[in-house]
Amino acid sequence: MPEAAFAGEGEEPGAAGFPLGAEEEDPRTLARALVSDILFYNRKERDEGLAEDKILAYLGKEIARSWEIYKERIGIEKAIETDHFREAVNEILADGKKIL
């Protein structure tokens, strides 16, 4: 699929393939996509961190980077008001364990 058709007319794709500047992104979907990307690109580190109960030590920088993208994309107020990002991290990266 051509990149422009995927991202929108002339827009570059952003995190997780979402177009940059999308006006009404679904916060839950964006959070899950960002966290899924962390898992996809860092599965070995995630598995080691999960086994040692140290996921934040292994993936803290990636989680923080994705949190910044999330806040930028949906707005800081909406990011703070909802638990979508925290829930995605706990469910996807920590297999349901509460780490955030």
mmCIF file with all atom_site columns, N, CA and C in Angstrom, residues 23-92:
data_model
loop_
_atom_site.group_PDB
_atom_site.id
_atom_site.type_symbol
_atom_site.label_atom_id
_atom_site.label_alt_id
_atom_site.label_comp_id
_atom_site.label_asym_id
_atom_site.label_entity_id
_atom_site.label_seq_id
_atom_site.pdbx_PDB_ins_code
_atom_site.Cartn_x
_atom_site.Cartn_y
_atom_site.Cartn_z
_atom_site.occupancy
_atom_site.B_iso_or_equiv
_atom_site.pdbx_formal_charge
_atom_site.auth_seq_id
_atom_site.auth_comp_id
_atom_site.auth_asym_id
_atom_site.auth_atom_id
_atom_site.pdbx_PDB_model_num
ATOM 1   N N  . GLU A 1 23 ? -6.698 14.948  13.871 1.00 0.00 ? 23 GLU A N  1
ATOM 2   C CA . GLU A 1 23 ? -7.403 15.784  14.838 1.00 0.00 ? 23 GLU A CA 1
ATOM 3   C C  . GLU A 1 23 ? -8.039 14.996  15.977 1.00 0.00 ? 23 GLU A C  1
ATOM 4   N N  . GLU A 1 24 ? -8.701 13.911  15.672 1.00 0.00 ? 24 GLU A N  1
ATOM 5   C CA . GLU A 1 24 ? -9.400 13.162  16.712 1.00 0.00 ? 24 GLU A CA 1
ATOM 6   C C  . GLU A 1 24 ? -8.935 11.711  16.728 1.00 0.00 ? 24 GLU A C  1
ATOM 7   N N  . GLU A 1 25 ? -7.807 11.474  17.321 1.00 0.00 ? 25 GLU A N  1
ATOM 8   C CA . GLU A 1 25 ? -7.329 10.111  17.456 1.00 0.00 ? 25 GLU A CA 1
ATOM 9   C C  . GLU A 1 25 ? -7.984 9.484   18.675 1.00 0.00 ? 25 GLU A C  1
ATOM 10  N N  . ASP A 1 26 ? -8.242 8.211   18.579 1.00 0.00 ? 26 ASP A N  1
ATOM 11  C CA . ASP A 1 26 ? -8.785 7.489   19.715 1.00 0.00 ? 26 ASP A CA 1
ATOM 12  C C  . ASP A 1 26 ? -7.642 7.221   20.693 1.00 0.00 ? 26 ASP A C  1
ATOM 13  N N  . PRO A 1 27 ? -7.704 7.792   21.896 1.00 0.00 ? 27 PRO A N  1
ATOM 14  C CA . PRO A 1 27 ? -6.597 7.642   22.852 1.00 0.00 ? 27 PRO A CA 1
ATOM 15  C C  . PRO A 1 27 ? -6.283 6.190   23.198 1.00 0.00 ? 27 PRO A C  1
ATOM 16  N N  . ARG A 1 28 ? -7.301 5.378   23.359 1.00 0.00 ? 28 ARG A N  1
ATOM 17  C CA . ARG A 1 28 ? -7.075 3.976   23.720 1.00 0.00 ? 28 ARG A CA 1
ATOM 18  C C  . ARG A 1 28 ? -6.345 3.240   22.597 1.00 0.00 ? 28 ARG A C  1
ATOM 19  N N  . THR A 1 29 ? -6.792 3.456   21.374 1.00 0.00 ? 29 THR A N  1
ATOM 20  C CA . THR A 1 29 ? -6.167 2.808   20.224 1.00 0.00 ? 29 THR A CA 1
ATOM 21  C C  . THR A 1 29 ? -4.724 3.258   20.058 1.00 0.00 ? 29 THR A C  1
ATOM 22  N N  . LEU A 1 30 ? -4.480 4.551   20.214 1.00 0.00 ? 30 LEU A N  1
ATOM 23  C CA . LEU A 1 30 ? -3.121 5.073   20.098 1.00 0.00 ? 30 LEU A CA 1
ATOM 24  C C  . LEU A 1 30 ? -2.223 4.492   21.188 1.00 0.00 ? 30 LEU A C  1
ATOM 25  N N  . ALA A 1 31 ? -2.706 4.452   22.417 1.00 0.00 ? 31 ALA A N  1
ATOM 26  C CA . ALA A 1 31 ? -1.919 3.899   23.525 1.00 0.00 ? 31 ALA A CA 1
ATOM 27  C C  . ALA A 1 31 ? -1.548 2.447   23.250 1.00 0.00 ? 31 ALA A C  1
ATOM 28  N N  . ARG A 1 32 ? -2.506 1.664   22.811 1.00 0.00 ? 32 ARG A N  1
ATOM 29  C CA . ARG A 1 32 ? -2.253 0.249   22.545 1.00 0.00 ? 32 ARG A CA 1
ATOM 30  C C  . ARG A 1 32 ? -1.277 0.068   21.382 1.00 0.00 ? 32 ARG A C  1
ATOM 31  N N  . ALA A 1 33 ? -1.387 0.925   20.369 1.00 0.00 ? 33 ALA A N  1
ATOM 32  C CA . ALA A 1 33 ? -0.476 0.835   19.224 1.00 0.00 ? 33 ALA A CA 1
ATOM 33  C C  . ALA A 1 33 ? 0.954  1.180   19.636 1.00 0.00 ? 33 ALA A C  1
ATOM 34  N N  . LEU A 1 34 ? 1.107  2.232   20.411 1.00 0.00 ? 34 LEU A N  1
ATOM 35  C CA . LEU A 1 34 ? 2.446  2.632   20.863 1.00 0.00 ? 34 LEU A CA 1
ATOM 36  C C  . LEU A 1 34 ? 3.089  1.551   21.729 1.00 0.00 ? 34 LEU A C  1
ATOM 37  N N  . VAL A 1 35 ? 2.320  0.997   22.650 1.00 0.00 ? 35 VAL A N  1
ATOM 38  C CA . VAL A 1 35 ? 2.859  -0.036  23.543 1.00 0.00 ? 35 VAL A CA 1
ATOM 39  C C  . VAL A 1 35 ? 3.114  -1.335  22.774 1.00 0.00 ? 35 VAL A C  1
ATOM 40  N N  . SER A 1 36 ? 2.255  -1.641  21.824 1.00 0.00 ? 36 SER A N  1
ATOM 41  C CA . SER A 1 36 ? 2.486  -2.825  20.991 1.00 0.00 ? 36 SER A CA 1
ATOM 42  C C  . SER A 1 36 ? 3.777  -2.689  20.197 1.00 0.00 ? 36 SER A C  1
ATOM 43  N N  . ASP A 1 37 ? 4.066  -1.477  19.740 1.00 0.00 ? 37 ASP A N  1
ATOM 44  C CA . ASP A 1 37 ? 5.334  -1.239  19.042 1.00 0.00 ? 37 ASP A CA 1
ATOM 45  C C  . ASP A 1 37 ? 6.526  -1.497  19.960 1.00 0.00 ? 37 ASP A C  1
ATOM 46  N N  . ILE A 1 38 ? 6.422  -1.083  21.212 1.00 0.00 ? 38 ILE A N  1
ATOM 47  C CA . ILE A 1 38 ? 7.505  -1.353  22.171 1.00 0.00 ? 38 ILE A CA 1
ATOM 48  C C  . ILE A 1 38 ? 7.741  -2.857  22.257 1.00 0.00 ? 38 ILE A C  1
ATOM 49  N N  . LEU A 1 39 ? 6.668  -3.614  22.394 1.00 0.00 ? 39 LEU A N  1
ATOM 50  C CA . LEU A 1 39 ? 6.788  -5.067  22.504 1.00 0.00 ? 39 LEU A CA 1
ATOM 51  C C  . LEU A 1 39 ? 7.369  -5.667  21.226 1.00 0.00 ? 39 LEU A C  1
ATOM 52  N N  . PHE A 1 40 ? 6.888  -5.204  20.085 1.00 0.00 ? 40 PHE A N  1
ATOM 53  C CA . PHE A 1 40 ? 7.345  -5.743  18.805 1.00 0.00 ? 40 PHE A CA 1
ATOM 54  C C  . PHE A 1 40 ? 8.852  -5.575  18.629 1.00 0.00 ? 40 PHE A C  1
ATOM 55  N N  . TYR A 1 41 ? 9.356  -4.415  18.940 1.00 0.00 ? 41 TYR A N  1
ATOM 56  C CA . TYR A 1 41 ? 10.770 -4.119  18.716 1.00 0.00 ? 41 TYR A CA 1
ATOM 57  C C  . TYR A 1 41 ? 11.679 -4.511  19.883 1.00 0.00 ? 41 TYR A C  1
ATOM 58  N N  . ASN A 1 42 ? 11.097 -4.874  21.013 1.00 0.00 ? 42 ASN A N  1
ATOM 59  C CA . ASN A 1 42 ? 11.903 -5.164  22.209 1.00 0.00 ? 42 ASN A CA 1
ATOM 60  C C  . ASN A 1 42 ? 11.432 -6.423  22.931 1.00 0.00 ? 42 ASN A C  1
ATOM 61  N N  . ARG A 1 43 ? 11.014 -7.426  22.190 1.00 0.00 ? 43 ARG A N  1
ATOM 62  C CA . ARG A 1 43 ? 10.449 -8.621  22.824 1.00 0.00 ? 43 ARG A CA 1
ATOM 63  C C  . ARG A 1 43 ? 11.449 -9.308  23.760 1.00 0.00 ? 43 ARG A C  1
ATOM 64  N N  . LYS A 1 44 ? 12.697 -9.425  23.342 1.00 0.00 ? 44 LYS A N  1
ATOM 65  C CA . LYS A 1 44 ? 13.691 -10.100 24.182 1.00 0.00 ? 44 LYS A CA 1
ATOM 66  C C  . LYS A 1 44 ? 13.859 -9.364  25.512 1.00 0.00 ? 44 LYS A C  1
ATOM 67  N N  . GLU A 1 45 ? 14.007 -8.028  25.444 1.00 0.00 ? 45 GLU A N  1
ATOM 68  C CA . GLU A 1 45 ? 14.163 -7.232  26.661 1.00 0.00 ? 45 GLU A CA 1
ATOM 69  C C  . GLU A 1 45 ? 12.919 -7.323  27.537 1.00 0.00 ? 45 GLU A C  1
ATOM 70  N N  . ARG A 1 46 ? 11.764 -7.320  26.911 1.00 0.00 ? 46 ARG A N  1
ATOM 71  C CA . ARG A 1 46 ? 10.507 -7.432  27.668 1.00 0.00 ? 46 ARG A CA 1
ATOM 72  C C  . ARG A 1 46 ? 10.440 -8.778  28.381 1.00 0.00 ? 46 ARG A C  1
ATOM 73  N N  . ASP A 1 47 ? 10.767 -9.852  27.661 1.00 0.00 ? 47 ASP A N  1
ATOM 74  C CA . ASP A 1 47 ? 10.717 -11.183 28.264 1.00 0.00 ? 47 ASP A CA 1
ATOM 75  C C  . ASP A 1 47 ? 11.698 -11.303 29.430 1.00 0.00 ? 47 ASP A C  1
ATOM 76  N N  . GLU A 1 48 ? 12.898 -10.762 29.262 1.00 0.00 ? 48 GLU A N  1
ATOM 77  C CA . GLU A 1 48 ? 13.886 -10.791 30.339 1.00 0.00 ? 48 GLU A CA 1
ATOM 78  C C  . GLU A 1 48 ? 13.423 -9.941  31.521 1.00 0.00 ? 48 GLU A C  1
ATOM 79  N N  . GLY A 1 49 ? 12.895 -8.766  31.223 1.00 0.00 ? 49 GLY A N  1
ATOM 80  C CA . GLY A 1 49 ? 12.397 -7.888  32.279 1.00 0.00 ? 49 GLY A CA 1
ATOM 81  C C  . GLY A 1 49 ? 11.230 -8.495  33.026 1.00 0.00 ? 49 GLY A C  1
ATOM 82  N N  . LEU A 1 50 ? 10.355 -9.173  32.300 1.00 0.00 ? 50 LEU A N  1
ATOM 83  C CA . LEU A 1 50 ? 9.211  -9.833  32.927 1.00 0.00 ? 50 LEU A CA 1
ATOM 84  C C  . LEU A 1 50 ? 9.688  -10.981 33.816 1.00 0.00 ? 50 LEU A C  1
ATOM 85  N N  . ALA A 1 51 ? 10.637 -11.762 33.334 1.00 0.00 ? 51 ALA A N  1
ATOM 86  C CA . ALA A 1 51 ? 11.160 -12.894 34.107 1.00 0.00 ? 51 ALA A CA 1
ATOM 87  C C  . ALA A 1 51 ? 11.860 -12.432 35.379 1.00 0.00 ? 51 ALA A C  1
ATOM 88  N N  . GLU A 1 52 ? 12.531 -11.288 35.301 1.00 0.00 ? 52 GLU A N  1
ATOM 89  C CA . GLU A 1 52 ? 13.271 -10.766 36.452 1.00 0.00 ? 52 GLU A CA 1
ATOM 90  C C  . GLU A 1 52 ? 12.466 -9.755  37.259 1.00 0.00 ? 52 GLU A C  1
ATOM 91  N N  . ASP A 1 53 ? 11.223 -9.529  36.856 1.00 0.00 ? 53 ASP A N  1
ATOM 92  C CA . ASP A 1 53 ? 10.353 -8.538  37.503 1.00 0.00 ? 53 ASP A CA 1
ATOM 93  C C  . ASP A 1 53 ? 10.991 -7.141  37.476 1.00 0.00 ? 53 ASP A C  1
ATOM 94  N N  . LYS A 1 54 ? 11.596 -6.804  36.330 1.00 0.00 ? 54 LYS A N  1
ATOM 95  C CA . LYS A 1 54 ? 12.283 -5.519  36.164 1.00 0.00 ? 54 LYS A CA 1
ATOM 96  C C  . LYS A 1 54 ? 11.978 -4.903  34.797 1.00 0.00 ? 54 LYS A C  1
ATOM 97  N N  . ILE A 1 55 ? 10.722 -4.938  34.379 1.00 0.00 ? 55 ILE A N  1
ATOM 98  C CA . ILE A 1 55 ? 10.370 -4.419  33.058 1.00 0.00 ? 55 ILE A CA 1
ATOM 99  C C  . ILE A 1 55 ? 10.751 -2.950  32.920 1.00 0.00 ? 55 ILE A C  1
ATOM 100 N N  . LEU A 1 56 ? 10.525 -2.174  33.956 1.00 0.00 ? 56 LEU A N  1
ATOM 101 C CA . LEU A 1 56 ? 10.840 -0.746  33.867 1.00 0.00 ? 56 LEU A CA 1
ATOM 102 C C  . LEU A 1 56 ? 12.339 -0.511  33.717 1.00 0.00 ? 56 LEU A C  1
ATOM 103 N N  . ALA A 1 57 ? 13.148 -1.353  34.320 1.00 0.00 ? 57 ALA A N  1
ATOM 104 C CA . ALA A 1 57 ? 14.596 -1.221  34.162 1.00 0.00 ? 57 ALA A CA 1
ATOM 105 C C  . ALA A 1 57 ? 15.007 -1.525  32.721 1.00 0.00 ? 57 ALA A C  1
ATOM 106 N N  . TYR A 1 58 ? 14.346 -2.488  32.117 1.00 0.00 ? 58 TYR A N  1
ATOM 107 C CA . TYR A 1 58 ? 14.679 -2.875  30.757 1.00 0.00 ? 58 TYR A CA 1
ATOM 108 C C  . TYR A 1 58 ? 14.071 -1.938  29.712 1.00 0.00 ? 58 TYR A C  1
ATOM 109 N N  . LEU A 1 59 ? 12.844 -1.482  29.935 1.00 0.00 ? 59 LEU A N  1
ATOM 110 C CA . LEU A 1 59 ? 12.120 -0.740  28.896 1.00 0.00 ? 59 LEU A CA 1
ATOM 111 C C  . LEU A 1 59 ? 11.668 0.651   29.319 1.00 0.00 ? 59 LEU A C  1
ATOM 112 N N  . GLY A 1 60 ? 12.195 1.156   30.412 1.00 0.00 ? 60 GLY A N  1
ATOM 113 C CA . GLY A 1 60 ? 11.773 2.466   30.906 1.00 0.00 ? 60 GLY A CA 1
ATOM 114 C C  . GLY A 1 60 ? 11.928 3.584   29.891 1.00 0.00 ? 60 GLY A C  1
ATOM 115 N N  . LYS A 1 61 ? 13.043 3.601   29.164 1.00 0.00 ? 61 LYS A N  1
ATOM 116 C CA . LYS A 1 61 ? 13.271 4.659   28.173 1.00 0.00 ? 61 LYS A CA 1
ATOM 117 C C  . LYS A 1 61 ? 12.265 4.577   27.033 1.00 0.00 ? 61 LYS A C  1
ATOM 118 N N  . GLU A 1 62 ? 11.987 3.373   26.571 1.00 0.00 ? 62 GLU A N  1
ATOM 119 C CA . GLU A 1 62 ? 11.029 3.197   25.483 1.00 0.00 ? 62 GLU A CA 1
ATOM 120 C C  . GLU A 1 62 ? 9.623  3.579   25.934 1.00 0.00 ? 62 GLU A C  1
ATOM 121 N N  . ILE A 1 63 ? 9.262  3.203   27.157 1.00 0.00 ? 63 ILE A N  1
ATOM 122 C CA . ILE A 1 63 ? 7.946  3.562   27.694 1.00 0.00 ? 63 ILE A CA 1
ATOM 123 C C  . ILE A 1 63 ? 7.833  5.074   27.815 1.00 0.00 ? 63 ILE A C  1
ATOM 124 N N  . ALA A 1 64 ? 8.866  5.721   28.330 1.00 0.00 ? 64 ALA A N  1
ATOM 125 C CA . ALA A 1 64 ? 8.849  7.181   28.479 1.00 0.00 ? 64 ALA A CA 1
ATOM 126 C C  . ALA A 1 64 ? 8.752  7.869   27.120 1.00 0.00 ? 64 ALA A C  1
ATOM 127 N N  . ARG A 1 65 ? 9.470  7.373   26.146 1.00 0.00 ? 65 ARG A N  1
ATOM 128 C CA . ARG A 1 65 ? 9.430  7.944   24.798 1.00 0.00 ? 65 ARG A CA 1
ATOM 129 C C  . ARG A 1 65 ? 8.020  7.813   24.210 1.00 0.00 ? 65 ARG A C  1
ATOM 130 N N  . SER A 1 66 ? 7.413  6.658   24.374 1.00 0.00 ? 66 SER A N  1
ATOM 131 C CA . SER A 1 66 ? 6.058  6.453   23.860 1.00 0.00 ? 66 SER A CA 1
ATOM 132 C C  . SER A 1 66 ? 5.046  7.315   24.606 1.00 0.00 ? 66 SER A C  1
ATOM 133 N N  . TRP A 1 67 ? 5.236  7.505   25.906 1.00 0.00 ? 67 TRP A N  1
ATOM 134 C CA . TRP A 1 67 ? 4.360  8.376   26.699 1.00 0.00 ? 67 TRP A CA 1
ATOM 135 C C  . TRP A 1 67 ? 4.420  9.807   26.166 1.00 0.00 ? 67 TRP A C  1
ATOM 136 N N  . GLU A 1 68 ? 5.615  10.268  25.816 1.00 0.00 ? 68 GLU A N  1
ATOM 137 C CA . GLU A 1 68 ? 5.765  11.620  25.266 1.00 0.00 ? 68 GLU A CA 1
ATOM 138 C C  . GLU A 1 68 ? 5.029  11.745  23.933 1.00 0.00 ? 68 GLU A C  1
ATOM 139 N N  . ILE A 1 69 ? 5.146  10.747  23.085 1.00 0.00 ? 69 ILE A N  1
ATOM 140 C CA . ILE A 1 69 ? 4.429  10.750  21.807 1.00 0.00 ? 69 ILE A CA 1
ATOM 141 C C  . ILE A 1 69 ? 2.927  10.752  22.063 1.00 0.00 ? 69 ILE A C  1
ATOM 142 N N  . TYR A 1 70 ? 2.489  9.932   22.998 1.00 0.00 ? 70 TYR A N  1
ATOM 143 C CA . TYR A 1 70 ? 1.066  9.843   23.343 1.00 0.00 ? 70 TYR A CA 1
ATOM 144 C C  . TYR A 1 70 ? 0.537  11.201  23.795 1.00 0.00 ? 70 TYR A C  1
ATOM 145 N N  . LYS A 1 71 ? 1.243  11.854  24.710 1.00 0.00 ? 71 LYS A N  1
ATOM 146 C CA . LYS A 1 71 ? 0.815  13.173  25.201 1.00 0.00 ? 71 LYS A CA 1
ATOM 147 C C  . LYS A 1 71 ? 0.773  14.193  24.070 1.00 0.00 ? 71 LYS A C  1
ATOM 148 N N  . GLU A 1 72 ? 1.772  14.151  23.216 1.00 0.00 ? 72 GLU A N  1
ATOM 149 C CA . GLU A 1 72 ? 1.835  15.089  22.097 1.00 0.00 ? 72 GLU A CA 1
ATOM 150 C C  . GLU A 1 72 ? 0.661  14.893  21.146 1.00 0.00 ? 72 GLU A C  1
ATOM 151 N N  . ARG A 1 73 ? 0.297  13.659  20.914 1.00 0.00 ? 73 ARG A N  1
ATOM 152 C CA . ARG A 1 73 ? -0.734 13.345  19.929 1.00 0.00 ? 73 ARG A CA 1
ATOM 153 C C  . ARG A 1 73 ? -2.145 13.601  20.430 1.00 0.00 ? 73 ARG A C  1
ATOM 154 N N  . ILE A 1 74 ? -2.426 13.323  21.704 1.00 0.00 ? 74 ILE A N  1
ATOM 155 C CA . ILE A 1 74 ? -3.806 13.508  22.180 1.00 0.00 ? 74 ILE A CA 1
ATOM 156 C C  . ILE A 1 74 ? -3.960 14.703  23.104 1.00 0.00 ? 74 ILE A C  1
ATOM 157 N N  . GLY A 1 75 ? -2.872 15.297  23.508 1.00 0.00 ? 75 GLY A N  1
ATOM 158 C CA . GLY A 1 75 ? -2.916 16.438  24.420 1.00 0.00 ? 75 GLY A CA 1
ATOM 159 C C  . GLY A 1 75 ? -2.654 15.991  25.845 1.00 0.00 ? 75 GLY A C  1
ATOM 160 N N  . ILE A 1 76 ? -1.934 16.819  26.572 1.00 0.00 ? 76 ILE A N  1
ATOM 161 C CA . ILE A 1 76 ? -1.519 16.445  27.926 1.00 0.00 ? 76 ILE A CA 1
ATOM 162 C C  . ILE A 1 76 ? -2.714 16.268  28.858 1.00 0.00 ? 76 ILE A C  1
ATOM 163 N N  . GLU A 1 77 ? -3.723 17.133  28.732 1.00 0.00 ? 77 GLU A N  1
ATOM 164 C CA . GLU A 1 77 ? -4.879 17.022  29.629 1.00 0.00 ? 77 GLU A CA 1
ATOM 165 C C  . GLU A 1 77 ? -5.593 15.695  29.451 1.00 0.00 ? 77 GLU A C  1
ATOM 166 N N  . LYS A 1 78 ? -5.854 15.327  28.202 1.00 0.00 ? 78 LYS A N  1
ATOM 167 C CA . LYS A 1 78 ? -6.548 14.067  27.940 1.00 0.00 ? 78 LYS A CA 1
ATOM 168 C C  . LYS A 1 78 ? -5.685 12.880  28.363 1.00 0.00 ? 78 LYS A C  1
ATOM 169 N N  . ALA A 1 79 ? -4.378 12.993  28.162 1.00 0.00 ? 79 ALA A N  1
ATOM 170 C CA . ALA A 1 79 ? -3.473 11.901  28.541 1.00 0.00 ? 79 ALA A CA 1
ATOM 171 C C  . ALA A 1 79 ? -3.498 11.672  30.045 1.00 0.00 ? 79 ALA A C  1
ATOM 172 N N  . ILE A 1 80 ? -3.523 12.758  30.806 1.00 0.00 ? 80 ILE A N  1
ATOM 173 C CA . ILE A 1 80 ? -3.517 12.655  32.263 1.00 0.00 ? 80 ILE A CA 1
ATOM 174 C C  . ILE A 1 80 ? -4.875 12.217  32.801 1.00 0.00 ? 80 ILE A C  1
ATOM 175 N N  . GLU A 1 81 ? -5.952 12.633  32.134 1.00 0.00 ? 81 GLU A N  1
ATOM 176 C CA . GLU A 1 81 ? -7.307 12.311  32.600 1.00 0.00 ? 81 GLU A CA 1
ATOM 177 C C  . GLU A 1 81 ? -7.674 10.845  32.414 1.00 0.00 ? 81 GLU A C  1
ATOM 178 N N  . THR A 1 82 ? -7.027 10.178  31.476 1.00 0.00 ? 82 THR A N  1
ATOM 179 C CA . THR A 1 82 ? -7.386 8.792   31.184 1.00 0.00 ? 82 THR A CA 1
ATOM 180 C C  . THR A 1 82 ? -6.271 7.844   31.612 1.00 0.00 ? 82 THR A C  1
ATOM 181 N N  . ASP A 1 83 ? -6.619 6.582   31.725 1.00 0.00 ? 83 ASP A N  1
ATOM 182 C CA . ASP A 1 83 ? -5.646 5.554   32.097 1.00 0.00 ? 83 ASP A CA 1
ATOM 183 C C  . ASP A 1 83 ? -5.285 4.657   30.918 1.00 0.00 ? 83 ASP A C  1
ATOM 184 N N  . HIS A 1 84 ? -5.603 5.084   29.707 1.00 0.00 ? 84 HIS A N  1
ATOM 185 C CA . HIS A 1 84 ? -5.401 4.220   28.546 1.00 0.00 ? 84 HIS A CA 1
ATOM 186 C C  . HIS A 1 84 ? -3.946 3.790   28.372 1.00 0.00 ? 84 HIS A C  1
ATOM 187 N N  . PHE A 1 85 ? -3.016 4.716   28.542 1.00 0.00 ? 85 PHE A N  1
ATOM 188 C CA . PHE A 1 85 ? -1.605 4.367   28.350 1.00 0.00 ? 85 PHE A CA 1
ATOM 189 C C  . PHE A 1 85 ? -1.142 3.410   29.444 1.00 0.00 ? 85 PHE A C  1
ATOM 190 N N  . ARG A 1 86 ? -1.476 3.715   30.680 1.00 0.00 ? 86 ARG A N  1
ATOM 191 C CA . ARG A 1 86 ? -1.106 2.850   31.807 1.00 0.00 ? 86 ARG A CA 1
ATOM 192 C C  . ARG A 1 86 ? -1.698 1.450   31.619 1.00 0.00 ? 86 ARG A C  1
ATOM 193 N N  . GLU A 1 87 ? -2.960 1.388   31.232 1.00 0.00 ? 87 GLU A N  1
ATOM 194 C CA . GLU A 1 87 ? -3.612 0.095   31.030 1.00 0.00 ? 87 GLU A CA 1
ATOM 195 C C  . GLU A 1 87 ? -2.933 -0.695  29.917 1.00 0.00 ? 87 GLU A C  1
ATOM 196 N N  . ALA A 1 88 ? -2.556 -0.010  28.840 1.00 0.00 ? 88 ALA A N  1
ATOM 197 C CA . ALA A 1 88 ? -1.886 -0.691  27.730 1.00 0.00 ? 88 ALA A CA 1
ATOM 198 C C  . ALA A 1 88 ? -0.533 -1.251  28.166 1.00 0.00 ? 88 ALA A C  1
ATOM 199 N N  . VAL A 1 89 ? 0.226  -0.466  28.914 1.00 0.00 ? 89 VAL A N  1
ATOM 200 C CA . VAL A 1 89 ? 1.530  -0.945  29.400 1.00 0.00 ? 89 VAL A CA 1
ATOM 201 C C  . VAL A 1 89 ? 1.337  -2.162  30.295 1.00 0.00 ? 89 VAL A C  1
ATOM 202 N N  . ASN A 1 90 ? 0.422  -2.068  31.240 1.00 0.00 ? 90 ASN A N  1
ATOM 203 C CA . ASN A 1 90 ? 0.207  -3.175  32.174 1.00 0.00 ? 90 ASN A CA 1
ATOM 204 C C  . ASN A 1 90 ? -0.302 -4.423  31.464 1.00 0.00 ? 90 ASN A C  1
ATOM 205 N N  . GLU A 1 91 ? -1.218 -4.255  30.530 1.00 0.00 ? 91 GLU A N  1
ATOM 206 C CA . GLU A 1 91 ? -1.802 -5.400  29.844 1.00 0.00 ? 91 GLU A CA 1
ATOM 207 C C  . GLU A 1 91 ? -0.856 -6.008  28.807 1.00 0.00 ? 91 GLU A C  1
ATOM 208 N N  . ILE A 1 92 ? -0.272 -5.161  27.971 1.00 0.00 ? 92 ILE A N  1
ATOM 209 C CA . ILE A 1 92 ? 0.515  -5.656  26.841 1.00 0.00 ? 92 ILE A CA 1
ATOM 210 C C  . ILE A 1 92 ? 1.950  -5.993  27.232 1.00 0.00 ? 92 ILE A C  1
#
